[in-house]
Amino acid sequence: MALAIPDSPLFAWAQEGERTIPWLDQFPPPPKEIAEEMGTDMNLLDWQSLDTWITPNRKFFRANHYKTPAIDAKSWRLEIGGLVDKTRFYSLDEIKVLPRKDVIFAMECSGNSGFPWFEGGVGNARWSGTPLAPVLEKAGLKKGAIEVVFYGADGGEETVPYIGGGGEKVDDIKMKLEFARSMSVTDALDPANLLCYEMNGEALPPDYGFPVRLIAPGWYGVANVKWLKRIELRDTRFMGPFMAQRYVTIREEPSPNGETHWTRMSVSRSHVKSIPAKVTLKNGQYTVHGAAWGAPITRVEVRFDRGPWTAASIDESQQYEFAWKFWHLDWKNPSPGEHRITSRATDRDGNVQPAMDDWQIAKKHTYWESNGQITRTVRI
Ligand SMILES: Nc1nc2c(c(=O)[nH]1)N[C@H]1C(S)=C(S)[C@@H](COP(=O)(O)O)O[C@H]1N2
Ligand SMILES: [Mo]
C-alpha cells in the first residue's frame, strides 16, 4: 500500500509575502552536556521555520542514549527467538521482500516539553516496512508467551543497585546494558506496528535506526526501538531500565472516594497534545498556526491571554490516524502590546489536553508525558 506523499507546503503555512512575528519566549538550546550524553545533537524541530507537513529526514529530531552503532547491512540479522516454535534469523533482503506497508506517524519523545529547552522533540514522517504481526505469528508463539522484548544493537555498561526486599541496598552489580523495550503480546500484534526500513522514501539513516527499527504508531518515541537486533518472546514481564526505571511517570492520581493514589507507570502510549507554532502577518491579517498530535485529533481551540477558547480550523485534507494535524486561526484586531497564546486539542475519545495546573500535569512528579497546554508570548 503506497501513499502519495503530501509534503508540499500546506494549508496556509509559509505563504508568500507573510512575515513571522517572533515569539518573545524563544526556547533555549539544549544544554551542552545533554548533547554530549546523547552522542549527537538532538536536531530539535524549529517550530517557526516549519513549512512542510512531512518533516524531512534532515530536520527530524534525534534521541540516542548511546553511540549510534555501525551496522553492516550485509552481515546484519534480526533474530526472532525465545518462546517461539523455531528461532529465525532474517536478513535485510528477507525483510524487504515481505509485504510492504507505509504509515505517516508523528513520533514524539516522551520527554518533550518536560524541560524548557525541549519543545521540538516531535516530527511527522512516512515510515515504510513490513507489518510485525505476521513475522511474529510465523515464528509460532509458544503457549505462555506474554511479553515481546525488542533489543537494539546499542548499549553500554551500567552499575545497577541491587535492592533487597526491605528496600536496603545489598550490592552494586555491573552489567552490560542493551537498549531494550517491551510490549505485551497483544500490543505487539497490533496491525499498525512495522519493522521499518525506510523513512520518507530513503533507507533509514544511521542515526534513525539503520537497517531496521520498530515503528509503533500511537506510542511515545522510546517504544520505537532503533537498530533492532533481537525480538524475544518471554513468559514474564520485562523490567529493563527503559521500561521500569528511566521512563517511569510518577503521579498522584485522584480516586473517586477522594483518596490519592501514587502511581509509577512505564511510559507507553502517547496523549493528545498541541502547540502554537507561529504567528504570521500578511496584508494586515494576523494568523496563529499550530500542530496537534498524540492521538487522533478532532478539535483544537486557542485562547488569547485569559480570553475565551475559540475553535481553530483544522486542515482535514490529510486523514491519517497517526499523523499530526495542522491548524490555524485568524486573529482579529489584536491590541498593540504583549499577548499570551495558548492552544488545547481534543482527541477522538473526548480527552482534552490538560492545563498546566490540572492534576494530570501539576501532580506529575517526573518530566515524561508532559502534554500540558503550551503558552507562547508575542508582541504586536
Ligand atoms: N535502540 C534505541 N532505540 C531508541 C532509542 C535509543 O537510544 N536506542 N531512543 C528512543 C527514544 S527515547 C526516542 S524519543 C526515539 C527517537 O527516535 P529518532 O531518533 O528517530 O527521532 O527513539 C527511541 N528508540
Ligand atoms: Mo525519547
XYZ file of C-alpha atoms and ligand atoms in Angstrom:
405
model
C 0.000 0.000 0.000
C 1.830 3.096 -1.203
C 0.688 6.559 -0.203
C 1.077 9.732 -2.188
C 3.428 11.922 -0.137
C 1.762 15.152 0.849
C 4.972 17.012 1.570
C 4.339 20.253 -0.236
C 3.737 23.401 1.847
C 0.231 23.009 3.121
C -2.738 24.797 4.483
C -1.615 28.373 4.503
C 1.753 27.606 6.121
C 4.654 29.530 4.663
C 2.713 31.747 2.272
C 4.358 34.254 0.053
C 4.500 37.766 1.436
C 3.861 36.740 5.018
C 6.059 37.699 7.930
C 6.547 35.643 11.088
C 6.240 37.638 14.304
C 8.943 36.111 16.518
C 7.980 34.619 19.898
C 9.300 36.604 22.829
C 9.829 33.370 24.775
C 12.209 31.511 22.478
C 13.173 28.062 23.720
C 16.808 27.958 24.839
C 19.078 25.444 23.067
C 19.667 22.083 24.788
C 22.439 22.206 27.408
C 25.867 21.068 26.122
C 26.016 18.071 28.496
C 22.776 16.717 27.075
C 24.015 16.954 23.515
C 27.247 15.218 24.545
C 25.500 12.499 26.506
C 23.261 11.796 23.548
C 26.320 11.420 21.298
C 24.577 13.629 18.737
C 22.917 16.999 18.862
C 19.200 16.427 19.124
C 18.397 18.367 15.945
C 15.198 19.698 17.508
C 12.391 20.980 15.330
C 12.251 24.769 14.916
C 8.514 25.474 15.000
C 8.744 28.930 13.470
C 10.589 27.757 10.369
C 8.410 24.695 9.850
C 6.967 24.858 6.348
C 6.148 21.284 5.302
C 3.666 18.794 6.728
C 6.090 15.898 6.362
C 9.242 16.517 8.407
C 12.215 15.932 6.103
C 14.821 13.499 7.473
C 17.423 16.252 7.826
C 15.059 18.185 10.108
C 13.855 15.224 12.192
C 14.850 15.204 15.885
C 17.174 12.534 17.245
C 17.228 10.865 20.649
C 20.049 8.375 21.153
C 21.041 7.064 24.581
C 24.286 5.533 23.343
C 26.545 5.901 20.346
C 24.942 5.166 17.012
C 26.104 1.608 16.273
C 27.919 0.981 12.989
C 26.000 -1.821 11.323
C 26.979 -3.676 8.179
C 23.728 -4.340 6.303
C 25.140 -7.476 4.640
C 26.000 -9.332 7.844
C 23.155 -7.893 9.948
C 20.459 -10.355 11.034
C 17.279 -9.875 13.039
C 16.701 -12.733 15.477
C 13.161 -13.779 16.443
C 13.673 -16.015 19.448
C 12.677 -17.023 22.938
C 9.284 -18.742 23.304
C 8.790 -19.458 19.613
C 8.481 -22.765 17.784
C 11.612 -22.081 15.776
C 14.204 -19.335 16.238
C 14.564 -17.487 12.978
C 17.109 -15.006 11.604
C 16.083 -12.518 8.929
C 18.481 -10.697 6.637
C 17.543 -7.220 5.413
C 16.704 -8.613 1.962
C 14.409 -11.229 3.530
C 12.534 -8.486 5.370
C 12.274 -6.306 2.285
C 10.556 -8.995 0.204
C 7.745 -9.288 2.783
C 4.539 -7.274 2.164
C 5.262 -3.557 2.343
C 3.226 -1.023 4.271
C 3.528 2.718 4.963
C 2.346 4.764 7.913
C 2.512 8.512 8.440
C 3.204 8.830 12.136
C 4.048 11.887 14.222
C 6.548 10.474 16.700
C 7.224 12.443 19.865
C 9.851 11.877 22.533
C 8.064 11.385 25.860
C 10.470 13.928 27.393
C 9.304 16.652 25.003
C 8.035 19.703 26.973
C 9.449 18.225 30.170
C 12.339 20.731 30.033
C 12.326 24.385 28.971
C 14.710 23.732 26.050
C 12.793 20.702 24.812
C 9.784 21.565 22.626
C 10.988 20.314 19.261
C 11.179 16.584 20.014
C 8.476 15.597 17.550
C 8.309 15.021 13.788
C 5.872 13.685 11.214
C 7.412 11.165 8.811
C 6.285 8.498 6.397
C 7.702 5.201 7.691
C 7.808 2.105 5.448
C 8.425 -1.507 6.292
C 6.605 -4.767 6.827
C 3.937 -5.428 9.469
C 5.401 -7.020 12.603
C 2.439 -9.278 13.462
C 2.779 -11.794 10.596
C 6.517 -12.131 11.334
C 5.772 -12.977 14.978
C 2.941 -15.318 14.016
C 5.137 -17.089 11.506
C 7.704 -17.776 14.223
C 4.934 -19.565 16.134
C 4.277 -18.107 19.571
C 4.555 -20.801 22.212
C 1.882 -21.205 24.874
C 2.746 -18.985 27.817
C 4.414 -16.226 25.763
C 3.052 -12.922 27.138
C 5.837 -10.418 26.507
C 7.733 -9.307 23.406
C 11.114 -7.689 24.069
C 12.759 -5.570 21.356
C 16.556 -5.268 21.652
C 18.620 -2.629 19.865
C 22.252 -3.063 18.860
C 23.293 -0.096 21.038
C 24.162 -0.165 24.704
C 26.780 0.350 27.367
C 27.840 -0.701 30.835
C 25.877 0.242 33.888
C 26.236 -0.190 37.623
C 22.855 -1.259 38.915
C 21.917 -1.124 42.592
C 20.727 -4.474 43.916
C 17.875 -3.584 46.284
C 16.723 -6.120 48.856
C 13.163 -6.926 49.867
C 13.336 -4.442 52.698
C 14.394 -1.617 50.381
C 18.027 -1.855 51.520
C 20.903 -1.777 49.079
C 22.575 -5.186 49.023
C 25.221 -4.574 46.398
C 26.128 -2.884 43.140
C 26.044 -5.044 40.047
C 27.997 -4.020 36.999
C 26.075 -5.179 33.980
C 26.120 -4.934 30.232
C 23.108 -2.971 29.137
C 21.413 -3.368 25.762
C 18.780 -0.768 24.880
C 15.511 -2.671 25.068
C 11.810 -2.044 25.405
C 8.913 -4.472 25.608
C 5.208 -4.771 24.849
C 2.575 -7.312 25.753
C 1.922 -9.890 23.017
C -1.465 -8.234 22.378
C 0.102 -4.792 21.894
C 2.938 -6.165 19.760
C 0.459 -7.922 17.417
C -1.317 -4.607 16.688
C -1.505 -4.402 12.890
C -0.146 -0.824 12.969
C 3.334 -1.911 14.135
C 6.047 -2.076 11.491
C 9.506 -3.494 11.112
C 10.570 -0.281 9.403
C 13.464 0.122 6.953
C 12.587 3.410 5.197
C 11.937 6.958 6.370
C 10.359 9.351 3.876
C 11.338 7.089 0.979
C 15.027 6.744 1.919
C 16.779 3.877 3.681
C 16.669 4.631 7.423
C 19.599 6.977 8.066
C 22.191 5.621 10.577
C 21.026 7.853 13.473
C 17.407 6.835 12.940
C 17.850 3.087 13.291
C 19.504 1.638 10.171
C 18.839 -1.002 8.962
C 15.558 -1.783 10.778
C 13.652 -0.191 13.665
C 10.318 -0.791 15.280
C 7.665 1.765 14.421
C 4.833 1.642 16.953
C 2.279 4.259 15.853
C 0.464 5.800 18.802
C 3.336 5.123 21.226
C 5.894 7.574 22.552
C 9.286 7.661 20.821
C 11.056 5.436 23.352
C 8.939 2.425 22.295
C 10.190 2.755 18.706
C 13.378 0.721 19.178
C 16.102 1.552 16.671
C 18.841 -0.721 15.262
C 16.760 -3.817 16.027
C 18.841 -6.915 16.580
C 16.700 -9.380 18.544
C 12.998 -9.829 19.289
C 12.402 -12.188 22.165
C 9.195 -13.820 23.432
C 9.074 -14.315 27.216
C 6.645 -15.672 29.796
C 7.256 -12.885 32.351
C 7.075 -9.094 32.268
C 10.336 -7.407 31.213
C 11.839 -4.932 33.713
C 14.726 -3.363 31.795
C 15.710 0.179 32.818
C 13.991 1.829 29.840
C 10.730 0.214 30.984
C 10.933 0.248 34.752
C 13.443 2.944 35.822
C 14.309 5.651 33.352
C 10.979 6.170 31.574
C 8.608 5.990 34.510
C 5.846 8.502 35.177
C 5.226 9.105 38.868
C 1.925 10.797 39.544
C -0.608 11.396 42.299
C -3.958 10.346 40.896
C -7.273 11.282 42.498
C -9.689 8.400 43.047
C -13.499 8.561 43.279
C -13.505 8.202 47.077
C -11.270 11.236 47.486
C -8.089 9.303 48.187
C -4.902 9.936 46.273
C -3.048 7.029 44.686
C 0.609 7.454 43.880
C 1.289 5.611 40.623
C 4.573 4.618 38.909
C 3.832 3.653 35.318
C 6.030 2.787 32.373
C 5.818 5.383 29.573
C 3.839 3.827 26.732
C 1.069 5.308 24.541
C 1.128 8.997 23.678
C -1.511 11.552 24.683
C -3.371 14.372 22.967
C -1.192 17.483 22.556
C -0.863 20.699 20.540
C 1.409 23.728 20.244
C 1.012 27.241 18.823
C 3.861 27.093 16.305
C 3.992 30.622 14.916
C 2.126 33.876 14.363
C 2.213 35.367 10.890
C 1.217 38.734 9.441
C 0.074 39.201 5.866
C -1.847 42.168 4.431
C -2.668 43.361 7.941
C -4.067 39.940 8.987
C -2.515 38.115 11.948
C -2.837 34.317 11.929
C -1.849 31.736 14.549
C -0.612 28.435 13.134
C -0.041 25.248 15.062
C 0.081 21.467 15.114
C -1.695 18.765 17.132
C -0.829 15.079 17.589
C -0.514 12.270 20.151
C -3.966 10.809 19.429
C -6.499 11.238 16.598
C -7.410 14.938 16.802
C -11.000 16.138 16.468
C -10.813 19.693 17.867
C -8.290 22.441 18.550
C -9.072 25.642 20.418
C -6.997 28.751 21.011
C -7.213 31.458 23.633
C -5.553 34.867 23.732
C -4.468 35.966 27.193
C -7.303 34.951 29.577
C -9.974 35.270 26.872
C -12.495 32.631 25.749
C -11.498 29.463 23.882
C -12.093 29.821 20.133
C -12.192 26.879 17.704
C -9.307 26.824 15.212
C -9.650 25.470 11.654
C -8.085 22.045 11.311
C -6.561 21.024 7.996
C -8.657 17.951 7.202
C -7.030 17.387 3.803
C -4.726 14.786 5.367
C -6.692 11.966 7.005
C -4.126 9.764 8.659
C -4.838 8.317 12.070
C -1.296 8.638 13.417
C -0.117 11.782 11.618
C -0.165 15.233 13.153
C -2.731 17.789 12.091
C -2.035 21.411 11.238
C -4.483 24.088 12.348
C -4.810 27.875 12.140
C -6.895 30.726 13.468
C -7.182 34.273 12.161
C -6.572 36.724 14.969
C -8.866 39.697 14.513
C -7.554 43.112 15.522
C -5.136 42.231 18.302
C -4.379 45.228 20.512
C -0.798 46.508 20.499
C 1.385 45.054 23.246
C 2.280 41.611 24.601
C -0.136 38.713 24.282
C -0.116 35.131 25.501
C -1.383 32.465 23.124
C -2.445 29.018 24.384
C -3.822 26.047 22.419
C -5.624 22.905 23.525
C -6.552 19.841 21.470
C -9.260 17.217 21.969
C -8.984 13.653 20.693
C -11.499 11.204 19.216
C -12.208 9.728 22.659
C -13.014 13.143 24.096
C -9.757 13.555 26.035
C -8.853 17.245 26.341
C -5.242 18.368 26.545
C -4.856 19.326 30.235
C -3.944 22.781 31.502
C -0.598 23.082 33.269
C -2.406 23.352 36.623
C -4.741 20.369 36.017
C -3.803 17.399 38.217
C -2.565 15.297 35.276
C 0.327 17.745 34.900
C 0.502 19.510 38.263
C 0.541 16.196 40.186
C 3.053 14.571 37.862
C 6.455 14.360 39.528
C 8.632 13.267 36.578
C 9.136 15.094 33.303
C 7.821 12.408 30.935
C 4.450 12.614 29.181
C 4.265 16.407 29.502
C 1.261 17.019 27.291
C 0.014 20.115 29.153
C -1.218 23.172 27.248
C 1.624 25.291 25.882
C 1.510 29.100 26.125
C 3.674 31.330 23.950
C 4.156 35.068 24.082
C 4.238 37.534 21.211
C 4.358 41.344 20.906
C 2.027 43.064 18.453
N 17.968 1.321 20.162
C 17.479 2.525 20.548
N 16.234 2.855 20.184
C 15.706 4.059 20.557
C 16.452 4.954 21.356
C 17.774 4.571 21.727
O 18.502 5.315 22.398
N 18.254 3.361 21.296
N 15.876 6.131 21.746
C 14.411 6.131 21.816
C 13.826 7.436 22.093
S 13.851 7.944 23.719
C 13.179 8.154 21.128
S 12.390 9.603 21.506
C 13.183 7.723 19.721
C 13.771 8.811 18.858
O 13.779 8.424 17.527
P 14.584 9.311 16.451
O 15.989 9.480 16.982
O 14.482 8.548 15.194
O 13.885 10.644 16.372
O 13.936 6.543 19.523
C 13.800 5.574 20.538
N 14.454 4.351 20.144
Mo 12.619 9.830 23.900
